[in-house]
Amino acid sequence: MNRLFQRFIKLVEWWAVLLLIMMVAVVLLGVFFRYVLNASLVWYDEFASYLLVWLTFYGAVVALYRRRHIGFDVVVNRLLPKTRRIIDFVAESFVLGFQIVLFYYGWYLTRKMGDETAVSLIWIKMSWVYSALPITGGLMLLISLIRLIGITFLNEKQRGDQAAWSGSSSE
């Protein structure tokens, strides 16, 4: 199952790469029209902003899976394994709480927006734009649940193989 999940995360990563390519293409198109053809596109700025939002959220899923978000690894990796496990559980629980909020209110916002459309692109429904919130919130929720199960029941090897810090400033 872990291998299948890794492949799924790889797919999310490629989706983020595609979003980045699309965003660059839209911005370059907007610049070309404005400065070469002297005819501004009214929609490119808004569309590029939506792509940036999606890129940010889907990139956050990949960063969470790879443990690339901000953390205090230097301190946590120096703790005794039992203490580190407790700290990891508490930290992951807080992250899980945030993801529950992101998923729930993202779902609520997506449903609430219903058939509202974008300002300059009337064929884009705002619920499509906001759907990134519950989708990525749900994916991150799944990642955190798997980690909490690993921390709690599987006694998996945690980050850092260094010896525990004794508290001495000479280390």
Coordinates of N, CA, C and O in Angstrom, one line a residue:
M1 N 0.8 -1.2 0.0 CA 0.0 0.0 0.0 C 0.9 1.3 0.0 O 0.5 2.2 -0.6
N2 N 2.0 1.2 0.7 CA 2.9 2.3 0.8 C 3.4 2.7 -0.6 O 3.5 3.9 -1.0
R3 N 3.7 1.7 -1.4 CA 4.2 1.9 -2.8 C 3.1 2.6 -3.6 O 3.4 3.5 -4.4
L4 N 1.9 2.2 -3.5 CA 0.8 2.8 -4.2 C 0.6 4.2 -3.8 O 0.4 5.1 -4.7
F5 N 0.7 4.5 -2.5 CA 0.6 5.9 -2.1 C 1.7 6.7 -2.6 O 1.5 7.9 -2.9
Q6 N 2.9 6.2 -2.6 CA 4.1 6.9 -3.2 C 3.8 7.3 -4.6 O 4.2 8.4 -5.1
R7 N 3.3 6.4 -5.4 CA 3.0 6.6 -6.8 C 1.9 7.7 -6.9 O 2.0 8.6 -7.8
F8 N 0.9 7.7 -6.0 CA -0.1 8.7 -6.0 C 0.5 10.1 -5.7 O 0.2 11.1 -6.4
I9 N 1.4 10.2 -4.8 CA 2.1 11.4 -4.4 C 2.9 11.9 -5.6 O 3.0 13.1 -5.9
K10 N 3.5 11.0 -6.3 CA 4.3 11.3 -7.5 C 3.4 11.9 -8.6 O 3.7 12.9 -9.3
L11 N 2.2 11.4 -8.7 CA 1.2 11.9 -9.6 C 0.8 13.4 -9.2 O 0.6 14.2 -10.1
V12 N 0.6 13.6 -7.9 CA 0.3 14.9 -7.4 C 1.4 15.9 -7.7 O 1.2 17.0 -8.1
E13 N 2.6 15.4 -7.6 CA 3.8 16.2 -7.9 C 3.8 16.6 -9.4 O 4.1 17.8 -9.7
W14 N 3.5 15.7 -10.2 CA 3.5 16.0 -11.7 C 2.3 16.9 -12.0 O 2.5 17.8 -12.9
W15 N 1.2 16.8 -11.3 CA 0.1 17.8 -11.4 C 0.6 19.2 -11.1 O 0.3 20.2 -11.7
A16 N 1.4 19.3 -10.0 CA 1.9 20.6 -9.6 C 2.9 21.1 -10.6 O 2.9 22.3 -10.9
V17 N 3.7 20.3 -11.2 CA 4.6 20.7 -12.3 C 3.8 21.2 -13.5 O 4.1 22.3 -14.0
L18 N 2.7 20.5 -13.8 CA 1.9 20.9 -14.9 C 1.2 22.3 -14.6 O 1.1 23.2 -15.5
L19 N 0.8 22.5 -13.4 CA 0.2 23.8 -13.0 C 1.2 24.9 -13.1 O 0.9 26.0 -13.6
L20 N 2.5 24.6 -12.7 CA 3.5 25.6 -12.8 C 3.8 26.0 -14.3 O 3.9 27.2 -14.7
I21 N 3.8 25.0 -15.2 CA 4.0 25.2 -16.6 C 2.9 26.0 -17.2 O 3.1 27.0 -17.9
M22 N 1.7 25.7 -16.8 CA 0.5 26.4 -17.3 C 0.5 27.9 -16.8 O 0.2 28.8 -17.6
M23 N 0.9 28.1 -15.5 CA 1.0 29.4 -15.0 C 2.0 30.3 -15.7 O 1.8 31.4 -16.1
V24 N 3.2 29.7 -16.0 CA 4.2 30.4 -16.7 C 3.8 30.8 -18.1 O 4.0 31.9 -18.6
A25 N 3.1 29.8 -18.8 CA 2.6 30.0 -20.1 C 1.6 31.1 -20.2 O 1.6 32.0 -21.1
V26 N 0.7 31.1 -19.2 CA -0.4 32.2 -19.2 C 0.2 33.6 -18.9 O -0.1 34.5 -19.6
V27 N 1.2 33.6 -18.0 CA 1.8 34.9 -17.7 C 2.6 35.4 -18.9 O 2.6 36.6 -19.3
L28 N 3.4 34.5 -19.6 CA 4.1 34.9 -20.8 C 3.2 35.3 -21.9 O 3.5 36.3 -22.6
L29 N 2.1 34.7 -22.0 CA 1.1 35.1 -23.0 C 0.6 36.5 -22.7 O 0.4 37.3 -23.6
G30 N 0.3 36.7 -21.5 CA -0.2 38.0 -21.1 C 0.8 39.1 -21.3 O 0.5 40.2 -21.8
V31 N 2.1 38.8 -21.0 CA 3.1 39.8 -21.2 C 3.3 40.1 -22.7 O 3.5 41.2 -23.2
F32 N 3.3 39.0 -23.5 CA 3.4 39.1 -25.0 C 2.3 40.0 -25.5 O 2.6 40.9 -26.3
F33 N 1.1 39.7 -25.1 CA 0.0 40.5 -25.7 C 0.1 42.0 -25.2 O -0.2 42.9 -26.0
R34 N 0.5 42.2 -24.0 CA 0.5 43.6 -23.5 C 1.7 44.4 -24.1 O 1.5 45.5 -24.6
Y35 N 2.9 43.8 -24.2 CA 4.0 44.6 -24.6 C 4.4 44.5 -26.1 O 5.0 45.4 -26.6
V36 N 4.0 43.4 -26.7 CA 4.4 43.2 -28.1 C 3.2 43.6 -29.0 O 3.4 44.4 -30.0
L37 N 2.0 43.2 -28.7 CA 0.8 43.5 -29.5 C 0.0 44.7 -29.0 O -0.9 45.1 -29.7
N38 N 0.4 45.2 -27.9 CA -0.3 46.4 -27.3 C -1.8 46.1 -27.1 O -2.6 47.0 -27.3
A39 N -2.1 45.0 -26.7 CA -3.5 44.6 -26.5 C -3.6 43.7 -25.3 O -3.2 42.5 -25.3
S40 N -4.0 44.2 -24.2 CA -4.0 43.5 -22.9 C -5.1 42.4 -22.9 O -6.2 42.6 -23.4
L41 N -4.8 41.3 -22.3 CA -5.8 40.2 -22.1 C -6.4 40.5 -20.7 O -5.6 40.7 -19.7
V42 N -7.7 40.6 -20.6 CA -8.3 40.9 -19.3 C -8.3 39.7 -18.4 O -8.5 39.9 -17.2
W43 N -8.1 38.6 -18.8 CA -8.3 37.4 -18.0 C -7.0 36.7 -17.5 O -7.1 35.9 -16.6
Y44 N -5.9 37.1 -18.1 CA -4.7 36.3 -17.7 C -4.2 36.4 -16.3 O -3.8 35.5 -15.7
D45 N -4.4 37.6 -15.7 CA -3.9 37.9 -14.3 C -4.8 37.0 -13.4 O -4.2 36.4 -12.5
E46 N -6.1 37.0 -13.6 CA -7.0 36.3 -12.7 C -6.7 34.8 -12.8 O -6.6 34.1 -11.8
F47 N -6.6 34.3 -14.0 CA -6.3 32.9 -14.3 C -5.0 32.4 -13.7 O -4.9 31.4 -13.1
A48 N -4.0 33.3 -13.9 CA -2.6 32.9 -13.3 C -2.7 32.9 -11.8 O -2.0 32.1 -11.1
S49 N -3.5 33.7 -11.2 CA -3.7 33.7 -9.7 C -4.3 32.4 -9.3 O -3.9 31.8 -8.3
Y50 N -5.3 32.0 -10.0 CA -6.0 30.7 -9.6 C -5.0 29.5 -9.8 O -5.0 28.6 -8.9
L51 N -4.2 29.6 -10.8 CA -3.2 28.5 -11.0 C -2.2 28.5 -9.9 O -1.7 27.5 -9.4
L52 N -1.8 29.7 -9.4 CA -0.8 29.9 -8.3 C -1.4 29.3 -7.0 O -0.7 28.6 -6.3
V53 N -2.7 29.5 -6.8 CA -3.3 29.0 -5.6 C -3.3 27.5 -5.6 O -3.0 26.8 -4.7
W54 N -3.7 26.9 -6.8 CA -3.7 25.5 -6.9 C -2.3 24.9 -6.8 O -2.1 23.9 -6.1
L55 N -1.3 25.5 -7.4 CA 0.1 25.1 -7.3 C 0.5 25.1 -5.9 O 1.2 24.1 -5.4
T56 N 0.2 26.1 -5.1 CA 0.6 26.2 -3.7 C 0.0 25.1 -2.9 O 0.7 24.4 -2.1
F57 N -1.3 24.8 -3.0 CA -1.9 23.8 -2.2 C -1.5 22.4 -2.6 O -1.2 21.5 -1.7
Y58 N -1.4 22.1 -3.9 CA -0.9 20.8 -4.3 C 0.6 20.6 -4.0 O 1.0 19.5 -3.6
G59 N 1.4 21.6 -4.1 CA 2.8 21.6 -3.7 C 2.9 21.3 -2.2 O 3.8 20.6 -1.7
A60 N 1.9 21.8 -1.4 CA 2.0 21.6 0.1 C 1.7 20.2 0.4 O 2.3 19.6 1.4
V61 N 0.9 19.5 -0.4 CA 0.7 18.0 -0.2 C 2.0 17.3 -0.3 O 2.4 16.4 0.5
V62 N 2.7 17.6 -1.4 CA 4.0 16.9 -1.7 C 5.0 17.2 -0.6 O 5.7 16.4 -0.1
A63 N 5.1 18.5 -0.2 CA 6.0 18.9 0.8 C 5.7 18.2 2.2 O 6.6 17.8 2.9
L64 N 4.4 18.1 2.5 CA 4.0 17.4 3.7 C 4.4 15.9 3.7 O 5.0 15.4 4.6
Y65 N 4.2 15.3 2.6 CA 4.6 13.9 2.4 C 6.1 13.7 2.6 O 6.5 12.7 3.2
R66 N 6.8 14.6 2.0 CA 8.3 14.5 2.1 C 8.9 15.1 3.3 O 10.1 15.2 3.4
R67 N 8.1 15.6 4.2 CA 8.5 16.3 5.5 C 9.4 17.5 5.2 O 10.5 17.6 5.8
R68 N 9.0 18.3 4.3 CA 9.7 19.5 3.9 C 9.2 20.8 4.4 O 9.6 21.8 4.1
H69 N 8.1 20.7 5.3 CA 7.6 21.9 5.9 C 8.5 22.3 7.0 O 9.4 21.6 7.5
I70 N 8.4 23.5 7.5 CA 9.2 24.1 8.6 C 9.1 23.2 9.8 O 8.0 22.8 10.2
G71 N 10.2 22.9 10.4 CA 10.2 22.1 11.6 C 11.5 22.4 12.4 O 12.4 23.1 12.0
F72 N 11.6 21.8 13.6 CA 12.7 21.9 14.4 C 13.5 20.6 14.5 O 13.8 20.0 15.6
D73 N 13.9 20.1 13.3 CA 14.6 18.8 13.3 C 15.9 18.7 14.0 O 16.2 17.7 14.6
V74 N 16.6 19.8 14.1 CA 17.9 19.8 14.8 C 17.6 19.5 16.3 O 18.4 18.8 16.9
V75 N 16.6 20.1 16.8 CA 16.3 19.9 18.2 C 15.6 18.5 18.4 O 16.0 17.7 19.3
V76 N 14.6 18.2 17.6 CA 13.8 17.0 17.8 C 14.7 15.7 17.6 O 14.5 14.7 18.3
N77 N 15.5 15.8 16.6 CA 16.4 14.6 16.3 C 17.4 14.3 17.4 O 17.9 13.2 17.5
R78 N 17.6 15.2 18.3 CA 18.5 15.1 19.4 C 17.9 14.5 20.7 O 18.5 14.2 21.6
L79 N 16.6 14.4 20.7 CA 15.8 13.9 21.8 C 15.9 12.4 21.9 O 16.2 11.7 21.0
L80 N 15.7 11.9 23.1 CA 15.6 10.4 23.3 C 14.5 9.9 22.5 O 13.5 10.6 22.2
P81 N 14.6 8.7 22.0 CA 13.5 8.1 21.1 C 12.1 8.2 21.7 O 11.2 8.5 20.9
K82 N 11.9 7.9 22.9 CA 10.6 8.0 23.5 C 10.1 9.4 23.6 O 8.9 9.6 23.2
T83 N 10.9 10.3 23.9 CA 10.5 11.7 23.9 C 10.2 12.2 22.5 O 9.2 12.9 22.3
R84 N 11.1 11.8 21.6 CA 10.9 12.2 20.2 C 9.5 11.7 19.7 O 8.8 12.4 19.0
R85 N 9.2 10.5 20.1 CA 7.9 9.9 19.6 C 6.7 10.7 20.2 O 5.8 10.9 19.5
I86 N 6.8 11.1 21.4 CA 5.8 11.9 22.0 C 5.6 13.3 21.3 O 4.5 13.7 21.0
I87 N 6.8 13.9 21.1 CA 6.8 15.2 20.4 C 6.2 15.0 19.0 O 5.4 15.9 18.5
D88 N 6.6 14.0 18.3 CA 6.1 13.7 16.9 C 4.6 13.5 16.9 O 3.9 14.0 16.1
F89 N 4.1 12.8 17.9 CA 2.7 12.5 18.0 C 1.9 13.8 18.3 O 0.9 14.1 17.6
V90 N 2.4 14.7 19.2 CA 1.7 15.9 19.5 C 1.7 16.9 18.3 O 0.7 17.4 17.9
A91 N 2.9 17.0 17.6 CA 3.0 17.8 16.5 C 2.1 17.4 15.3 O 1.4 18.2 14.7
E92 N 2.1 16.1 15.1 CA 1.3 15.5 14.0 C -0.2 15.7 14.3 O -1.0 15.9 13.4
S93 N -0.5 15.6 15.6 CA -1.9 15.8 16.0 C -2.4 17.3 15.7 O -3.5 17.5 15.3
F94 N -1.5 18.2 16.0 CA -1.9 19.6 15.7 C -2.0 19.8 14.2 O -2.9 20.5 13.7
V95 N -1.1 19.2 13.4 CA -1.2 19.3 12.0 C -2.5 18.7 11.5 O -3.2 19.2 10.6
L96 N -2.8 17.6 12.1 CA -4.1 16.9 11.7 C -5.3 17.8 12.0 O -6.2 17.8 11.2
G97 N -5.3 18.4 13.1 CA -6.4 19.4 13.5 C -6.5 20.5 12.5 O -7.6 20.8 12.1
F98 N -5.4 21.0 12.0 CA -5.5 22.1 11.0 C -6.0 21.5 9.7 O -6.8 22.2 9.0
Q99 N -5.6 20.3 9.4 CA -6.1 19.7 8.1 C -7.6 19.4 8.2 O -8.3 19.5 7.1
I100 N -8.1 19.0 9.3 CA -9.5 18.8 9.5 C -10.3 20.1 9.2 O -11.3 20.1 8.5
V101 N -9.8 21.2 9.8 CA -10.4 22.5 9.6 C -10.3 22.9 8.1 O -11.3 23.3 7.5
L102 N -9.2 22.7 7.5 CA -9.0 23.0 6.0 C -10.0 22.2 5.2 O -10.6 22.7 4.3
F103 N -10.1 20.9 5.5 CA -11.0 20.0 4.7 C -12.4 20.4 4.9 O -13.2 20.6 3.9
Y104 N -12.8 20.6 6.1 CA -14.2 20.9 6.4 C -14.7 22.2 5.9 O -15.7 22.3 5.1
Y105 N -13.9 23.3 6.2 CA -14.3 24.6 5.7 C -14.0 24.8 4.2 O -14.7 25.6 3.6
G106 N -13.1 24.1 3.7 CA -12.9 24.1 2.3 C -14.1 23.5 1.5 O -14.5 24.0 0.5
W107 N -14.6 22.4 2.1 CA -15.8 21.7 1.5 C -17.0 22.7 1.6 O -17.7 22.8 0.7
Y108 N -17.1 23.3 2.8 CA -18.2 24.2 3.0 C -18.1 25.4 2.0 O -19.1 25.8 1.4
L109 N -17.0 26.0 1.9 CA -16.8 27.1 1.0 C -17.0 26.7 -0.5 O -17.7 27.4 -1.2
T110 N -16.6 25.5 -0.9 CA -16.8 25.0 -2.2 C -18.3 24.9 -2.5 O -18.7 25.3 -3.6
R111 N -19.0 24.3 -1.6 CA -20.4 24.1 -1.8 C -21.1 25.5 -1.7 O -22.1 25.7 -2.5
K112 N -20.7 26.4 -0.9 CA -21.4 27.7 -0.8 C -21.2 28.5 -2.0 O -22.1 29.2 -2.4
M113 N -20.1 28.4 -2.7 CA -19.8 29.1 -3.9 C -20.7 28.7 -5.1 O -21.0 29.5 -5.9
G114 N -21.1 27.4 -5.1 CA -22.0 26.9 -6.0 C -21.7 27.3 -7.5 O -20.7 26.9 -8.0
D115 N -22.6 28.1 -8.0 CA -22.5 28.4 -9.5 C -21.9 29.8 -9.7 O -22.0 30.4 -10.8
E116 N -21.3 30.4 -8.6 CA -20.7 31.7 -8.8 C -19.5 31.5 -9.9 O -18.9 30.5 -9.9
T117 N -19.3 32.6 -10.7 CA -18.2 32.5 -11.7 C -17.2 33.5 -11.4 O -17.3 34.5 -10.7
A118 N -16.0 33.3 -12.1 CA -14.9 34.2 -12.0 C -15.3 35.5 -12.6 O -16.2 35.6 -13.5
V119 N -14.6 36.6 -12.3 CA -14.9 37.9 -12.8 C -14.7 38.0 -14.3 O -15.6 38.4 -15.0
S120 N -13.5 37.7 -14.7 CA -13.2 37.9 -16.1 C -13.3 36.6 -17.0 O -13.2 36.7 -18.2
L121 N -13.6 35.5 -16.3 CA -13.7 34.2 -17.0 C -15.0 33.6 -16.6 O -15.0 32.8 -15.6
I122 N -16.1 33.9 -17.2 CA -17.4 33.5 -16.7 C -17.7 32.0 -16.9 O -18.6 31.5 -16.3
W123 N -16.8 31.3 -17.6 CA -17.0 29.9 -17.8 C -16.3 29.1 -16.7 O -16.4 27.9 -16.6
I124 N -15.5 29.8 -15.8 CA -14.9 29.2 -14.6 C -15.7 29.4 -13.4 O -15.9 30.5 -13.0
K125 N -16.2 28.3 -12.8 CA -17.0 28.4 -11.6 C -16.0 28.5 -10.4 O -15.0 27.8 -10.4
M126 N -16.4 29.3 -9.5 CA -15.5 29.6 -8.3 C -15.4 28.3 -7.5 O -14.4 28.1 -6.7
S127 N -16.4 27.5 -7.5 CA -16.4 26.2 -6.8 C -15.2 25.3 -7.3 O -14.6 24.6 -6.6
W128 N -14.9 25.4 -8.6 CA -13.8 24.7 -9.1 C -12.5 25.2 -8.5 O -11.6 24.5 -8.2
V129 N -12.4 26.5 -8.4 CA -11.2 27.2 -7.9 C -11.0 26.8 -6.4 O -9.9 26.3 -6.0
Y130 N -12.1 26.9 -5.7 CA -12.0 26.6 -4.2 C -11.9 25.1 -3.9 O -11.7 24.7 -2.8
S131 N -12.2 24.2 -4.9 CA -12.1 22.8 -4.7 C -10.7 22.3 -4.3 O -10.5 21.2 -3.7
A132 N -9.7 23.1 -4.6 CA -8.3 22.8 -4.1 C -8.3 22.7 -2.6 O -7.5 21.9 -2.1
L133 N -9.1 23.4 -1.9 CA -9.0 23.4 -0.4 C -9.4 22.0 0.1 O -8.7 21.4 0.9
P134 N -10.6 21.5 -0.2 CA -11.0 20.2 0.4 C -10.2 19.1 -0.2 O -9.9 18.1 0.5
I135 N -9.8 19.1 -1.4 CA -9.0 18.1 -2.0 C -7.7 17.9 -1.4 O -7.3 16.9 -0.9
T136 N -6.9 19.0 -1.3 CA -5.6 19.0 -0.7 C -5.7 18.8 0.8 O -4.9 18.1 1.4
G137 N -6.7 19.4 1.5 CA -6.9 19.1 2.9 C -7.2 17.6 3.2 O -6.6 17.1 4.1
G138 N -8.0 17.0 2.3 CA -8.2 15.6 2.5 C -7.0 14.7 2.3 O -6.7 13.8 3.0
L139 N -6.2 15.1 1.2 CA -4.9 14.4 1.0 C -3.9 14.5 2.2 O -3.3 13.5 2.6
M140 N -3.8 15.7 2.7 CA -2.9 16.0 3.8 C -3.4 15.3 5.1 O -2.7 14.8 5.9
L141 N -4.7 15.2 5.2 CA -5.4 14.5 6.3 C -5.0 13.0 6.3 O -4.6 12.4 7.3
L142 N -5.1 12.5 5.1 CA -4.7 11.1 4.9 C -3.2 10.8 5.3 O -2.9 9.8 6.0
I143 N -2.4 11.7 4.8 CA -0.9 11.6 5.1 C -0.7 11.6 6.6 O 0.0 10.8 7.2
S144 N -1.3 12.6 7.3 CA -1.1 12.7 8.7 C -1.7 11.5 9.5 O -1.2 11.1 10.5
L145 N -2.9 11.0 9.1 CA -3.4 9.8 9.7 C -2.5 8.6 9.6 O -2.3 7.9 10.6
I146 N -1.9 8.4 8.4 CA -1.0 7.3 8.2 C 0.2 7.5 9.2 O 0.7 6.6 9.8
R147 N 0.7 8.7 9.3 CA 1.8 9.0 10.2 C 1.5 8.8 11.6 O 2.3 8.2 12.4
L148 N 0.3 9.2 12.0 CA -0.1 9.0 13.4 C -0.3 7.5 13.8 O 0.1 7.1 14.8
I149 N -0.8 6.7 12.8 CA -0.9 5.3 13.0 C 0.5 4.7 13.2 O 0.8 3.9 14.0
G150 N 1.5 5.2 12.3 CA 2.8 4.7 12.4 C 3.5 5.1 13.7 O 4.2 4.2 14.3
I151 N 3.3 6.3 14.2 CA 3.9 6.7 15.4 C 3.3 5.9 16.6 O 4.0 5.5 17.5
T152 N 2.0 5.7 16.6 CA 1.3 5.1 17.7 C 1.4 3.6 17.8 O 1.7 3.1 18.8
F153 N 1.2 2.9 16.7 CA 1.1 1.5 16.8 C 2.2 0.7 16.2 O 2.6 -0.4 16.7
L154 N 2.8 1.2 15.2 CA 3.8 0.4 14.4 C 5.2 0.6 15.0 O 6.1 -0.1 14.6
N155 N 5.4 1.5 15.9 CA 6.7 1.8 16.5 C 7.8 1.9 15.4 O 8.9 1.4 15.5
E156 N 7.4 2.6 14.3 CA 8.3 2.8 13.2 C 9.5 3.7 13.6 O 9.5 4.5 14.5
K157 N 10.6 3.5 12.9 CA 11.8 4.3 13.1 C 11.5 5.7 12.7 O 11.0 6.0 11.6
Q158 N 11.8 6.6 13.6 CA 11.5 8.0 13.4 C 12.7 8.7 12.7 O 13.7 8.1 12.6
R159 N 12.4 10.0 12.4 CA 13.5 10.8 11.8 C 14.7 10.9 12.7 O 14.6 10.9 13.9
G160 N 15.9 10.9 12.1 CA 17.1 11.2 12.9 C 17.7 9.9 13.5 O 17.0 9.2 14.3
D161 N 18.9 9.6 13.2 CA 19.6 8.5 13.8 C 20.6 8.9 14.8 O 21.3 8.0 15.3
Q162 N 20.7 10.2 15.1 CA 21.8 10.6 15.9 C 21.5 10.2 17.4 O 20.4 9.9 17.8
A163 N 22.6 10.1 18.1 CA 22.4 9.8 19.5 C 21.7 11.0 20.2 O 21.7 12.1 19.8
A164 N 21.0 10.6 21.3 CA 20.2 11.7 22.0 C 21.1 12.7 22.6 O 22.2 12.4 23.0
W165 N 20.6 13.9 22.6 CA 21.4 15.1 23.1 C 21.4 15.0 24.7 O 20.4 14.9 25.3
S166 N 22.6 15.1 25.3 CA 22.7 15.1 26.7 C 22.4 16.4 27.4 O 22.2 16.5 28.6
G167 N 22.3 17.5 26.6 CA 22.0 18.8 27.1 C 23.3 19.6 27.3 O 23.3 20.8 27.6
S168 N 24.5 19.0 27.0 CA 25.7 19.7 27.1 C 25.9 20.6 25.9 O 25.6 20.3 24.8
S169 N 26.4 21.8 26.2 CA 26.6 22.8 25.2 C 27.9 22.4 24.4 O 28.2 23.1 23.3
S170 N 28.7 21.5 24.8 CA 29.9 21.1 24.0 C 29.6 20.2 22.9 O 30.5 19.8 22.2
E171 N 28.4 19.7 22.8 CA 28.0 18.8 21.7 C 27.8 19.5 20.4 O 27.2 20.6 20.3

